[in-house]
XYZ file of C-alpha atoms in Angstrom:
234
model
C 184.702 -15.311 10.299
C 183.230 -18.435 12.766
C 185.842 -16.914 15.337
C 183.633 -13.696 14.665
C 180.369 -15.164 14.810
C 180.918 -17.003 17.757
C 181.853 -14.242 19.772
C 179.452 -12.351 18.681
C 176.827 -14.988 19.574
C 178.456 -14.790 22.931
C 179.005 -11.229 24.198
C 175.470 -9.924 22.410
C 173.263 -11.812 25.365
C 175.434 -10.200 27.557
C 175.299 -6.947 26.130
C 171.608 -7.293 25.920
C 171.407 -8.243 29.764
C 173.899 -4.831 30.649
C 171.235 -2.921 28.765
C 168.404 -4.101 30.306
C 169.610 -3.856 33.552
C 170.855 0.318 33.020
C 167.418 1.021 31.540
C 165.992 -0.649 34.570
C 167.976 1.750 37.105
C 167.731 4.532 34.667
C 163.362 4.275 34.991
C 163.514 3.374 38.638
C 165.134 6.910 39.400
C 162.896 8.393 37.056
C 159.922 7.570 38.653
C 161.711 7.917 42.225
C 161.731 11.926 40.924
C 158.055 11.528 39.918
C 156.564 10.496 43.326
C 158.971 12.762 45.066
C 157.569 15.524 42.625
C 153.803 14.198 43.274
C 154.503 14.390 47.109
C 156.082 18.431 46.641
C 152.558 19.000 44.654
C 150.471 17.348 47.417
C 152.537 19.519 50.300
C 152.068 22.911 48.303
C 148.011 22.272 47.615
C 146.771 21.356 50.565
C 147.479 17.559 50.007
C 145.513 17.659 46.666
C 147.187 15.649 44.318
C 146.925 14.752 40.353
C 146.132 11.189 40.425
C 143.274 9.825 37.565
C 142.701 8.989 34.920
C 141.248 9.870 31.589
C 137.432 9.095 29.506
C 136.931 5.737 31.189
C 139.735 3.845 31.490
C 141.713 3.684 34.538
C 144.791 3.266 32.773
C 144.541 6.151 30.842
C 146.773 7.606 33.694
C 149.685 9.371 31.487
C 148.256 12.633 30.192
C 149.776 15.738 30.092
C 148.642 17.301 27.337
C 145.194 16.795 25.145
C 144.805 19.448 23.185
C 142.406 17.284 20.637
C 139.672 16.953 23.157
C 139.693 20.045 25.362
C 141.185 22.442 23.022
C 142.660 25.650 24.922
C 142.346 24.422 27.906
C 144.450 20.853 27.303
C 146.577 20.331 29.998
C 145.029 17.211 32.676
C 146.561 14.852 35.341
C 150.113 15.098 34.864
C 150.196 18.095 33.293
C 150.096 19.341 36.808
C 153.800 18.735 37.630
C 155.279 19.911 34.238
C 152.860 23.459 34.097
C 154.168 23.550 37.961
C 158.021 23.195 36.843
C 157.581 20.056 39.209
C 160.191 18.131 37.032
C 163.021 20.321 35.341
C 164.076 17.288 32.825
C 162.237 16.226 30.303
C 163.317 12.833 29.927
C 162.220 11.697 33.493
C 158.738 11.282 31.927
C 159.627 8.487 29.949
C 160.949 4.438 30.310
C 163.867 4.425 28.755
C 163.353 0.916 27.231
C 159.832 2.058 26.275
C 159.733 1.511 22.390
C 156.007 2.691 21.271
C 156.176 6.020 20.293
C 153.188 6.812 21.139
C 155.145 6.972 24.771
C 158.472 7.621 24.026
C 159.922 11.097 24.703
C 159.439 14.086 21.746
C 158.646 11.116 18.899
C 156.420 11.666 16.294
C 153.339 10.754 17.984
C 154.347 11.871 21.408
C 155.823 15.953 20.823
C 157.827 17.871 23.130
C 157.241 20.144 24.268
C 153.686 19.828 25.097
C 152.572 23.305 24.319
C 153.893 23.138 20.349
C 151.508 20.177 19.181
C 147.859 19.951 18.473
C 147.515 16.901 19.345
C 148.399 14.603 22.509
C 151.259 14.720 25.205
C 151.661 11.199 27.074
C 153.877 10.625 29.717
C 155.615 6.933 29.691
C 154.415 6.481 33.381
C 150.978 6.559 34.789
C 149.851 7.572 38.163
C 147.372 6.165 40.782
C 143.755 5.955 38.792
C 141.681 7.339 41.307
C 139.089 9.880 39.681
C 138.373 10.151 36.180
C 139.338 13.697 35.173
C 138.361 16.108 32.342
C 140.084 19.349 30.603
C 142.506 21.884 32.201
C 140.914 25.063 33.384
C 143.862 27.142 32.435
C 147.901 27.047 32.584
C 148.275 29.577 35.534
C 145.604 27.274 37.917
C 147.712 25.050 40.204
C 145.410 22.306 39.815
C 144.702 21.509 36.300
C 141.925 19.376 35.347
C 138.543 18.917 36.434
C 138.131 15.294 38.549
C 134.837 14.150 39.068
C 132.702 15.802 40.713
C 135.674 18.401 41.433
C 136.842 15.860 44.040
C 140.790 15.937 44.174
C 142.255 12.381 45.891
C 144.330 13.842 48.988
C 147.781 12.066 48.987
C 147.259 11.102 52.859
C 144.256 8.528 51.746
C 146.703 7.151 49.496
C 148.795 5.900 53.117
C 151.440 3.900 51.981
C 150.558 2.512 47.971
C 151.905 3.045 44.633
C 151.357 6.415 43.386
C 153.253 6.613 40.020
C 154.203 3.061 38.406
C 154.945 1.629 34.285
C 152.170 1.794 32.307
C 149.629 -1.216 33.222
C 147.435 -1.690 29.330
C 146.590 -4.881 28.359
C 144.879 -4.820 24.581
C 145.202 -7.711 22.707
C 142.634 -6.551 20.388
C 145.354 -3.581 19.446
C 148.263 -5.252 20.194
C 149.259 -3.655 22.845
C 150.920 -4.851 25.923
C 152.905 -2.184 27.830
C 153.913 -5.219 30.410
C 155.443 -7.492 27.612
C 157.577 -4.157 26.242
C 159.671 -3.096 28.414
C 161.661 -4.823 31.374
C 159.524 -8.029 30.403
C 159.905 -9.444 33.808
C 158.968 -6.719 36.137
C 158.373 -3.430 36.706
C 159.248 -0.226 38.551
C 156.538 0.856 41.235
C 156.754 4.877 43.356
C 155.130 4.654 46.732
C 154.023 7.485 48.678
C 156.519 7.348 50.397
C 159.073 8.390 47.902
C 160.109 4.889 47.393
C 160.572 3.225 44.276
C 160.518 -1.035 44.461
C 161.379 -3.608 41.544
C 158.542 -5.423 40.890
C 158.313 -9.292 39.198
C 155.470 -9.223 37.035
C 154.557 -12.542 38.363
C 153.261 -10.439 41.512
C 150.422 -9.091 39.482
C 149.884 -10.528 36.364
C 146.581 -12.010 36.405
C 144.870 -9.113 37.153
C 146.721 -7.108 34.186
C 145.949 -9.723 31.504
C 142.170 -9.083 32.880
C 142.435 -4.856 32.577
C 141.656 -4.987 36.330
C 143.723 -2.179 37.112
C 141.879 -0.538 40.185
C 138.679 -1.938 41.392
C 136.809 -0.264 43.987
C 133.733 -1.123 46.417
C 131.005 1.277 46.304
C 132.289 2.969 48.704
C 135.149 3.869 46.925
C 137.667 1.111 49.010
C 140.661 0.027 46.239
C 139.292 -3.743 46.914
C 141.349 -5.401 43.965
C 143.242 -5.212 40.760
C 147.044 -4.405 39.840
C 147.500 -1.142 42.370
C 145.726 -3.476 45.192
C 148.243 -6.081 44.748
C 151.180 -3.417 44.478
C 149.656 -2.106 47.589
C 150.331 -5.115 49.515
C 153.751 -5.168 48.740
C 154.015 -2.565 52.191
């Protein structure tokens, strides 16, 4: 039994470090599919492209699906890309080392598909927070959701920066800490490009812990927070 235990004790960090290291390849090509899907929306709408954010927090970037505020008309941000067919497989929505449900794929607080639940469809990635959107309009409109004041971003303003990335929500009042979850030291980040780049957490961390996600000058410039410092990274 000690002969047991020890190698136990021995292969399980390994084992751990394998796993780690497959989900961390496994998310990187799922968000790799995401921007390149984001990028076929942009090129068949005119550039327009589903990148926002929901109520009043920019990191409320993962919707599909809220059919518990807007009813029959529930489909927002990146409900774009599945109503489109953008992304055939499910699964590419979601971290696979995510492990709150409430962004894990078809759990009990996160249903698949989106159009058999009442309630919310999250993605496990979020996009680029720039506008603050509302409802869908309907399922057959190309662009679903209403940004503010009807203003879609335009991919080509983006230039080179993240456009899909892990989910950046720091609540310590909730205990939640989508960083701290997952890949613990990093993360995956999609550029415009098409790219996807491994990320230390180091990179950015101060301005998660603060919620500074995407701050902007009155003008609208991205001027600080966790995309800004992604940003730099090209």
């Amino acid at each position: 039994m000690g002969v047991i235990a020890l190698l136990v004790a021995i292969l399980l960090p390994a084992l751990s470090a394998a796993r780690r290291a497959a989900n961390r390849v496994v998310c990187g090509s799922n968000l790799r599919q995401m921007t390149l899907a984001l990028r076929m929306y942009a090129s068949e709408n005119r550039d327009c492209v589903p990148l926002g954010y929901q109520f009043s927090s920019r990191w409320s970037s993962y919707m599909i699906r809220d059919a518990v505020q807007y009813g029959t008309k529930p489909y927002m941000i990146l409900g774009n890309l599945y109503v489109g067919g953008y992304l055939q497989t499910p699964n590419t929505y979601y971290c696979p080392a995510e492990t709150d449900e409430r962004w894990v794929f078809d759990s009990p607080s996160n249903v698949w598909p989106p159009e058999t639940t009442t309630a919310y469809t999250r993605a496990g990635y979020g996009v680029r927070p720039v506008v603050q959107f509302g409802g869908g309009s309907s399922t057959s409109d190309p662009k679903l959701g209403v940004p503010a004041g009807n203003k879609w971003p335009h991919l080509e303003d983006v230039g080179q920066g993240v456009i899909a990335s892990e989910l950046f929500i720091y609540r310590p009042a909730s205990n939640l800490d989508t960083l701290n979850t997952r890949h613990v030291d990093g993360v995956n980040a999609g550029y415009a490009d098409g790219s996807v780049t491994w990320v230390r957490q180091d990179v950015f961390y101060a301005d998660y812990i603060t919620e500074n996600i995407y701050k902007t000058d009155a003008n609208g410039k991205l001027i600080a927070g966790v995309f800004h410092e992604l940003d730099q990274l090209r």
